[in-house]
mmCIF file of C-alpha atoms and ligand atoms in Angstrom:
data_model
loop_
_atom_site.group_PDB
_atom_site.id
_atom_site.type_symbol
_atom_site.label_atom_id
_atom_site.label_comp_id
_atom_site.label_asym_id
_atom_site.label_seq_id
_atom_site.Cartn_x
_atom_site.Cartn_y
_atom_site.Cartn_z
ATOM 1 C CA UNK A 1 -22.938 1.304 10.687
ATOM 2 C CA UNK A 2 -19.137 -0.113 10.464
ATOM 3 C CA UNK A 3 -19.309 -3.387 8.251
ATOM 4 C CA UNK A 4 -15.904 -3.626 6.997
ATOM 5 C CA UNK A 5 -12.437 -2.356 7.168
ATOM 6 C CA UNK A 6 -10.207 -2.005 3.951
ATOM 7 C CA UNK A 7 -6.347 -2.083 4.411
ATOM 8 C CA UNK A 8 -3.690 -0.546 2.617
ATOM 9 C CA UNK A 9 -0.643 -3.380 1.979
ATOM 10 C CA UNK A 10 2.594 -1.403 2.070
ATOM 11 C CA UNK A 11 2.942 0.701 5.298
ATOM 12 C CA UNK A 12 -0.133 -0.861 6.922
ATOM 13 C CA UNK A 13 0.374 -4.627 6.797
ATOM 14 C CA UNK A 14 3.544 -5.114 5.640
ATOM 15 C CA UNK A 15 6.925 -2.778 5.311
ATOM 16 C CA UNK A 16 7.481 -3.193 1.477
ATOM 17 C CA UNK A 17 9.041 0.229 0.741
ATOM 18 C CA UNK A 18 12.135 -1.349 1.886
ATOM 19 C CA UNK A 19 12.475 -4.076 -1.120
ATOM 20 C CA UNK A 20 10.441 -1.338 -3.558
ATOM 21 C CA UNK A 21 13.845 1.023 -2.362
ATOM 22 C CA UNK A 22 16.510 -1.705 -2.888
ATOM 23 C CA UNK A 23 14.937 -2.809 -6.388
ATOM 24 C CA UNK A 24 14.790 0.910 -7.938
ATOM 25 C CA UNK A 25 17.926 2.112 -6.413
ATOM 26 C CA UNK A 26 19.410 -0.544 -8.217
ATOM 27 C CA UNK A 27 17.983 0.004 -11.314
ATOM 28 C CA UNK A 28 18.912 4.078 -10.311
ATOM 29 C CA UNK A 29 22.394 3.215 -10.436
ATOM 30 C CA UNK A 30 22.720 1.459 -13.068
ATOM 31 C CA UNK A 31 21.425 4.448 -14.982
ATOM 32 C CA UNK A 32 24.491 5.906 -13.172
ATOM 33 C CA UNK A 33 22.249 7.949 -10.947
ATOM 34 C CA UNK A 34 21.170 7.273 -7.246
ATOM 35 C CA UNK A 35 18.587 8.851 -4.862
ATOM 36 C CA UNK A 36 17.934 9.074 -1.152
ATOM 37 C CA UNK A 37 15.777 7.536 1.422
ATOM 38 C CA UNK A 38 14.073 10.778 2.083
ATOM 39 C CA UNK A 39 12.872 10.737 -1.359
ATOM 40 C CA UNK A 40 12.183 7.548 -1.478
ATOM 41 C CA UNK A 41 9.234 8.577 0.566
ATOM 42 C CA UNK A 42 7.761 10.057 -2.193
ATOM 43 C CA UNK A 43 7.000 6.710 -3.968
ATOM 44 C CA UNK A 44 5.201 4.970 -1.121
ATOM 45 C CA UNK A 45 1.284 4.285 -2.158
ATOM 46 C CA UNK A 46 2.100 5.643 -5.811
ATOM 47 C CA UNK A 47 1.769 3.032 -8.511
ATOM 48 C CA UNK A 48 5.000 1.310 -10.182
ATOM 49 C CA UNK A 49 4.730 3.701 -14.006
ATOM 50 C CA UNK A 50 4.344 6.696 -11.615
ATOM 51 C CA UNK A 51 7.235 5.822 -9.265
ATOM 52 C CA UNK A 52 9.770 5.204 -12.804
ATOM 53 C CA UNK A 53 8.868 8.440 -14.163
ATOM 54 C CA UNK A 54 9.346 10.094 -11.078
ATOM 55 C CA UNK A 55 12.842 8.479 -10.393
ATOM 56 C CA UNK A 56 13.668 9.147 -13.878
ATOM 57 C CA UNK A 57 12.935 12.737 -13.348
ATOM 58 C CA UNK A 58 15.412 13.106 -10.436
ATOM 59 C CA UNK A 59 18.169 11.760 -12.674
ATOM 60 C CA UNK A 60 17.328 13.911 -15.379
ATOM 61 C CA UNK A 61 17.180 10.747 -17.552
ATOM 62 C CA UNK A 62 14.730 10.806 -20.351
ATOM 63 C CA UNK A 63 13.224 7.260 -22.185
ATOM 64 C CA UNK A 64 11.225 6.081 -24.820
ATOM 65 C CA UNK A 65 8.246 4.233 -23.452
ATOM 66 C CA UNK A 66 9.606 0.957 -24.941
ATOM 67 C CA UNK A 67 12.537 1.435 -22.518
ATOM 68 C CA UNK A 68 10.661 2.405 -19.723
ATOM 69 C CA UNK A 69 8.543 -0.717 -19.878
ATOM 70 C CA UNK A 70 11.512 -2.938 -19.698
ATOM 71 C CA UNK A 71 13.254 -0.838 -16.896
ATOM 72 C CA UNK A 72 9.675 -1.051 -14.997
ATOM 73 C CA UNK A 73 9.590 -4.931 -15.614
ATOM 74 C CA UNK A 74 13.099 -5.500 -14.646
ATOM 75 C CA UNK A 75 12.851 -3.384 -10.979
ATOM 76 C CA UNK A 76 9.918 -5.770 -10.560
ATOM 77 C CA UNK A 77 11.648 -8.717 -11.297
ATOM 78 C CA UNK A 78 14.257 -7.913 -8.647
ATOM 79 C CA UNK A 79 11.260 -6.769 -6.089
ATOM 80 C CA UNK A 80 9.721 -9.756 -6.769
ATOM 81 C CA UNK A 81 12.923 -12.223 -6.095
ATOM 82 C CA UNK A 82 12.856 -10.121 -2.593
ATOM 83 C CA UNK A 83 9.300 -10.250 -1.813
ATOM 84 C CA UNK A 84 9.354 -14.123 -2.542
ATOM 85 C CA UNK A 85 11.571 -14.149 0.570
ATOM 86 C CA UNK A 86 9.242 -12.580 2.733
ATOM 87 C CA UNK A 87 8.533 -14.100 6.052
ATOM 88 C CA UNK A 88 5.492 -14.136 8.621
ATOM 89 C CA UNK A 89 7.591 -11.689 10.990
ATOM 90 C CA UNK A 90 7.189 -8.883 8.564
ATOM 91 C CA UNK A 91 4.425 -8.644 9.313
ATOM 92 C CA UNK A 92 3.853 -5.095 11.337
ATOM 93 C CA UNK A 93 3.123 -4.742 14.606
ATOM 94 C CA UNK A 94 -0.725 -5.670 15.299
ATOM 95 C CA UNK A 95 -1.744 -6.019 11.833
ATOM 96 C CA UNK A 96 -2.501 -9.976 12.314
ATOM 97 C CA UNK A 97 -4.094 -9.369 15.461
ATOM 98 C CA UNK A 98 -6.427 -6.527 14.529
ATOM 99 C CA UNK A 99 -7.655 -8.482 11.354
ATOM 100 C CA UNK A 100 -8.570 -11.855 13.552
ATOM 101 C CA UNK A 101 -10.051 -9.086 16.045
ATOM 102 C CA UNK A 102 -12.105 -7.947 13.265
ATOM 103 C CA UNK A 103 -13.073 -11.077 11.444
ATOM 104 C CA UNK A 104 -13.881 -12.300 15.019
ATOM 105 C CA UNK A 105 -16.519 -9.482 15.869
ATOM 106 C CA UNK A 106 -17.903 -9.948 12.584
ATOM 107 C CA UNK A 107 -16.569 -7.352 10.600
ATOM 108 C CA UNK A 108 -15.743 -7.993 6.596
ATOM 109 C CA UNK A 109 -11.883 -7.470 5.188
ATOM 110 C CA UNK A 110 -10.250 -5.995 2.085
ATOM 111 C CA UNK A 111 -7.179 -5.093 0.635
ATOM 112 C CA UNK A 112 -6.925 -1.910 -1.446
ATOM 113 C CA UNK A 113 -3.383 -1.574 -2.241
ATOM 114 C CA UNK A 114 -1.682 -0.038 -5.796
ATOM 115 C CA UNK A 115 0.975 -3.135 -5.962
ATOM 116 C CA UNK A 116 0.464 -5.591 -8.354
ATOM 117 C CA UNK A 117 2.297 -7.860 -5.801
ATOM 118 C CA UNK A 118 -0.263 -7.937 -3.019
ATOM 119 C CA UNK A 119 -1.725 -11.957 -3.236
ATOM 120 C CA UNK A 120 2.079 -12.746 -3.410
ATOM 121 C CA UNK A 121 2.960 -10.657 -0.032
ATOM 122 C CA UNK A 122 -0.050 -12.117 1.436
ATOM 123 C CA UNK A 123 0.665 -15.575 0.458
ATOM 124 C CA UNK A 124 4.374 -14.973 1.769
ATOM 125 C CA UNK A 125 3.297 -13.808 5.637
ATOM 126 C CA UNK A 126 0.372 -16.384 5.483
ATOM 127 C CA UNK A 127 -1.991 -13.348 5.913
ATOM 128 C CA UNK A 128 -4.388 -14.164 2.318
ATOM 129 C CA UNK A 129 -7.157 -16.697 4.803
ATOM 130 C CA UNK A 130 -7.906 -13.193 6.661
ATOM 131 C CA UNK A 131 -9.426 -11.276 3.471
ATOM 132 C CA UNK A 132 -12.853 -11.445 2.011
ATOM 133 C CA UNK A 133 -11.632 -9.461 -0.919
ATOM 134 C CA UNK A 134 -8.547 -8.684 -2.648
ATOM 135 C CA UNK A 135 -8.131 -5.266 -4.892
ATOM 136 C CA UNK A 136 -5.054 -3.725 -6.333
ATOM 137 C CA UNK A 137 -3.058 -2.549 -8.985
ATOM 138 C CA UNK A 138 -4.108 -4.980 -11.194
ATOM 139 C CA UNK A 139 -8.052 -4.251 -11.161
ATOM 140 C CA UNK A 140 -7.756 -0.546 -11.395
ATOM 141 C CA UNK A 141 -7.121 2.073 -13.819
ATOM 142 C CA UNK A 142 -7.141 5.031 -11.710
ATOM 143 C CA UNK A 143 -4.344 5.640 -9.120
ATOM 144 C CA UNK A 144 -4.822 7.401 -5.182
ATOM 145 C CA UNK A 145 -5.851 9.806 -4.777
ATOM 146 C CA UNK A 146 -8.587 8.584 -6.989
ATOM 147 C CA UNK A 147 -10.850 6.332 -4.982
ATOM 148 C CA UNK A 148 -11.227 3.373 -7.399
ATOM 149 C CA UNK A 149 -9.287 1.190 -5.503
ATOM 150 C CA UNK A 150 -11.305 1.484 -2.176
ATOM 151 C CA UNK A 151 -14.786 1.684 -4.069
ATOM 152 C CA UNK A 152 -13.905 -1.561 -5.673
ATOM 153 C CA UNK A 153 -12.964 -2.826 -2.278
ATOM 154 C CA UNK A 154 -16.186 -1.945 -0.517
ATOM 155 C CA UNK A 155 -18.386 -3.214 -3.667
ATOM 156 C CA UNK A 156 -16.266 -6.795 -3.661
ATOM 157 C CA UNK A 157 -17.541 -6.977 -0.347
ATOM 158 C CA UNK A 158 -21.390 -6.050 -1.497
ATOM 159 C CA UNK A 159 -21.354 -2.981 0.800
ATOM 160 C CA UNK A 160 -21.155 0.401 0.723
ATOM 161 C CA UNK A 161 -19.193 3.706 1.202
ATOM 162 C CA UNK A 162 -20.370 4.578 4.654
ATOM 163 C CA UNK A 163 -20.122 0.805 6.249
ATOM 164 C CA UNK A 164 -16.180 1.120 5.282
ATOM 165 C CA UNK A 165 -13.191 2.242 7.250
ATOM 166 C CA UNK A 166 -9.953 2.497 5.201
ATOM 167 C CA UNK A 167 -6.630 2.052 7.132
ATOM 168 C CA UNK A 168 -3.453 4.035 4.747
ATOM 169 C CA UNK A 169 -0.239 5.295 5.545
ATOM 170 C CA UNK A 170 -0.249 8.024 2.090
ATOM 171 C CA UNK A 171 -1.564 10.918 1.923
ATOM 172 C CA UNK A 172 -2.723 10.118 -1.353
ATOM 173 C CA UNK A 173 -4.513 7.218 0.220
ATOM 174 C CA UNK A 174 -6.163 9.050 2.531
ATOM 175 C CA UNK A 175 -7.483 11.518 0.368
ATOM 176 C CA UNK A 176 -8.752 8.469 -1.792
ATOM 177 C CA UNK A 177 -10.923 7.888 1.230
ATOM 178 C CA UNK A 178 -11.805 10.644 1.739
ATOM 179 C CA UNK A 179 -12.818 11.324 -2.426
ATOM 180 C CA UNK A 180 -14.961 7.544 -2.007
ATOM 181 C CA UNK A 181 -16.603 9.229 1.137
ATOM 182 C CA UNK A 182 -14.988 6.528 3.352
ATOM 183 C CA UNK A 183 -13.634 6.664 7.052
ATOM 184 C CA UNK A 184 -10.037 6.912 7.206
ATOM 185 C CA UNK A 185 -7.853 5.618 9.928
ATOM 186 C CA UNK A 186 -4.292 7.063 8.903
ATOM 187 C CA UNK A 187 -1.083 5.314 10.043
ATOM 188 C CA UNK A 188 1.890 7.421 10.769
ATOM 189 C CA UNK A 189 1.715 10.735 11.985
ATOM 190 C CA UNK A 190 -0.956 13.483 12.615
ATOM 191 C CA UNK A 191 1.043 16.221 11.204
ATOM 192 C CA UNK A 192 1.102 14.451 8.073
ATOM 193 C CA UNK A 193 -2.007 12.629 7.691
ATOM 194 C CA UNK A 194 -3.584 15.864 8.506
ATOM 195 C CA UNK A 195 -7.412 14.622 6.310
ATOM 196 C CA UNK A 196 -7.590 11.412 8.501
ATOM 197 C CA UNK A 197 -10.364 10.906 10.527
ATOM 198 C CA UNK A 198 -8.006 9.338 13.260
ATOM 199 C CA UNK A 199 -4.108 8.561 13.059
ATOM 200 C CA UNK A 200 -2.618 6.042 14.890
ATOM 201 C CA UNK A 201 1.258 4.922 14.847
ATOM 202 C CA UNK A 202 0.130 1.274 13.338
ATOM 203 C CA UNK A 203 -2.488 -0.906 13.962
ATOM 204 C CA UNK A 204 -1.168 -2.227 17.319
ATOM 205 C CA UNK A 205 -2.990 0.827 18.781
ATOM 206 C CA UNK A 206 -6.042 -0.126 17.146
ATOM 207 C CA UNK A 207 -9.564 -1.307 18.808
ATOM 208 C CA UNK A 208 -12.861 -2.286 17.974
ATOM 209 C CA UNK A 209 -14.038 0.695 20.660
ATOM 210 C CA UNK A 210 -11.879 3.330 18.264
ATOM 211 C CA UNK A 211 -13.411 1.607 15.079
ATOM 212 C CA UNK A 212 -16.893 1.970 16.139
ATOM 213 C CA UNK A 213 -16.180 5.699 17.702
ATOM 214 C CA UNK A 214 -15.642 6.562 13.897
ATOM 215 C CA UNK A 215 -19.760 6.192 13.085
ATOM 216 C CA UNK A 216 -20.447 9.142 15.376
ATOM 217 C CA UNK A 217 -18.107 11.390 13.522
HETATM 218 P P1 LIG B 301 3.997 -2.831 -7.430
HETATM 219 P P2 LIG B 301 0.399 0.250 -1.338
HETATM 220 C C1 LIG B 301 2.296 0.579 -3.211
HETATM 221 O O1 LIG B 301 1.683 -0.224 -2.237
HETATM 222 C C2 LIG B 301 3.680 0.990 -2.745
HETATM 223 O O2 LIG B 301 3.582 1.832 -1.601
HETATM 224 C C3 LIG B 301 4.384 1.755 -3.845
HETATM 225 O O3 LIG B 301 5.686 2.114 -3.440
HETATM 226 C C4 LIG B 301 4.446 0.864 -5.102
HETATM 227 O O4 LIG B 301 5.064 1.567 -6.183
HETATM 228 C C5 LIG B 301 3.028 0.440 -5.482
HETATM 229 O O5 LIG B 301 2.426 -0.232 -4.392
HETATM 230 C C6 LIG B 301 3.018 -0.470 -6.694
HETATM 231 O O6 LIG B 301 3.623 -1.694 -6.363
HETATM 232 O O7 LIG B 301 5.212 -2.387 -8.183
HETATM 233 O O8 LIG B 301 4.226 -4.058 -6.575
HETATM 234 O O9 LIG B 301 2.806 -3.015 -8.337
HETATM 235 O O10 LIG B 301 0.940 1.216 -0.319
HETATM 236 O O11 LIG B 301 -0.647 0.855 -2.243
HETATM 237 O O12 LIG B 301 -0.037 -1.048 -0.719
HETATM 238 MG MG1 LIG B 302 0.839 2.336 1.687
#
């Protein structure tokens, strides 16, 4: 039986690929390099080292890890500056609702995002009072696809793999699901999210009828 749902931040809740964009495009150019939007995709749900090394690799830019420490710390330092900004109306599109709609029927909440960021977000958009648990970058070692995150998620709430539904926008996240032998809601499209369970365009389409449909898969 369906106990709990654990969200993804970053796609799900909240549109932070925007600010994550800005900060390392900045830090991009000032390398004397840029990159596009398209493959800025590419970084969404994949942790802060991997996204640098990644970015590096499209400018054909090589550092020590010394350096790339202090180029990770300073893109955060101008993400964070944006994501102190943040305001209630980023939040997306049914994402408040569907958590009170959950919380309300008795269902538990977590967050199982790769940001290191995510009480500050959630602090920002006033959404932290609608989580029983927290879990993210900072209490895991292993990134999606592995399914540390969500594990974590469902034991902080003192349940268990098959009383969770995940809700991610990556396909990396959904295949951490999937590896934690989770339900997986994906957000976006089907054609992408191809391992989801169900995909929905965001969590205004979401119900507690659709949730529960997921225990007779
Ligand atoms: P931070 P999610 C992910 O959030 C973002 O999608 C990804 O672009 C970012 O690199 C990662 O968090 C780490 O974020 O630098 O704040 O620790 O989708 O897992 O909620
Ligand atoms: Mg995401």
């Amino acid at each position: 039986m369906i106990k709990a749902c654990i969200f993804d931040l970053d796609g799900v809740i909240v549109d932070t690929a925007v600010y994550h964009y800005q900060a390392w495009k900045r830090l991009a150019n000032e390398l004397g390099f840029d990159f596009t939007e398209h493959q800025n995709e590419q970084l969404k749900g994949v942790s802060r080292v991997r996204s640098l090394e990644l970015i590096l690799g499209w400018g054909n830019v090589s550092k020590t890890p010394v350096e790339q420490t202090e180029l990770a710390t300073r893109k955060n330092q101008w993400y964070v500056e944006m994501i102190n900004r943040m305001q209630p109306s980023e939040i997306l599109p049914g994402a408040k609702e569907f958590l009170q709609t959950a919380k309300a029927a008795g269902l538990k909440t977590a967050l199982g995002s790769a940001s290191k960021n995510s009480a500050t977000i959630l602090e920002r958009v006033g959404l932290l009072p609608l989580f029983d648990a927290i879990v993210d970058g900072n209490h895991v070692t292993a990134s999606k696809p592995d399914p540390e995150v969500f594990l974590k998620g469902a034991e902080a709430l003192g349940l268990n793999s098959a009383e969770c539904v995940v809700f991610e926008d990556a396909i990396a996240g959904v295949q951490a699901a999937k590896a934690g032998s989770m339900k997986v809601v994906g957000i976006g499209s089907p054609e992408v999210l191809t391992e989801a369970d169900l995909v929905i365009a965001g969590l205004h389409e979401m119900t507690l009828e659709k949730l529960q449909a997921l225990d007779l898969l």
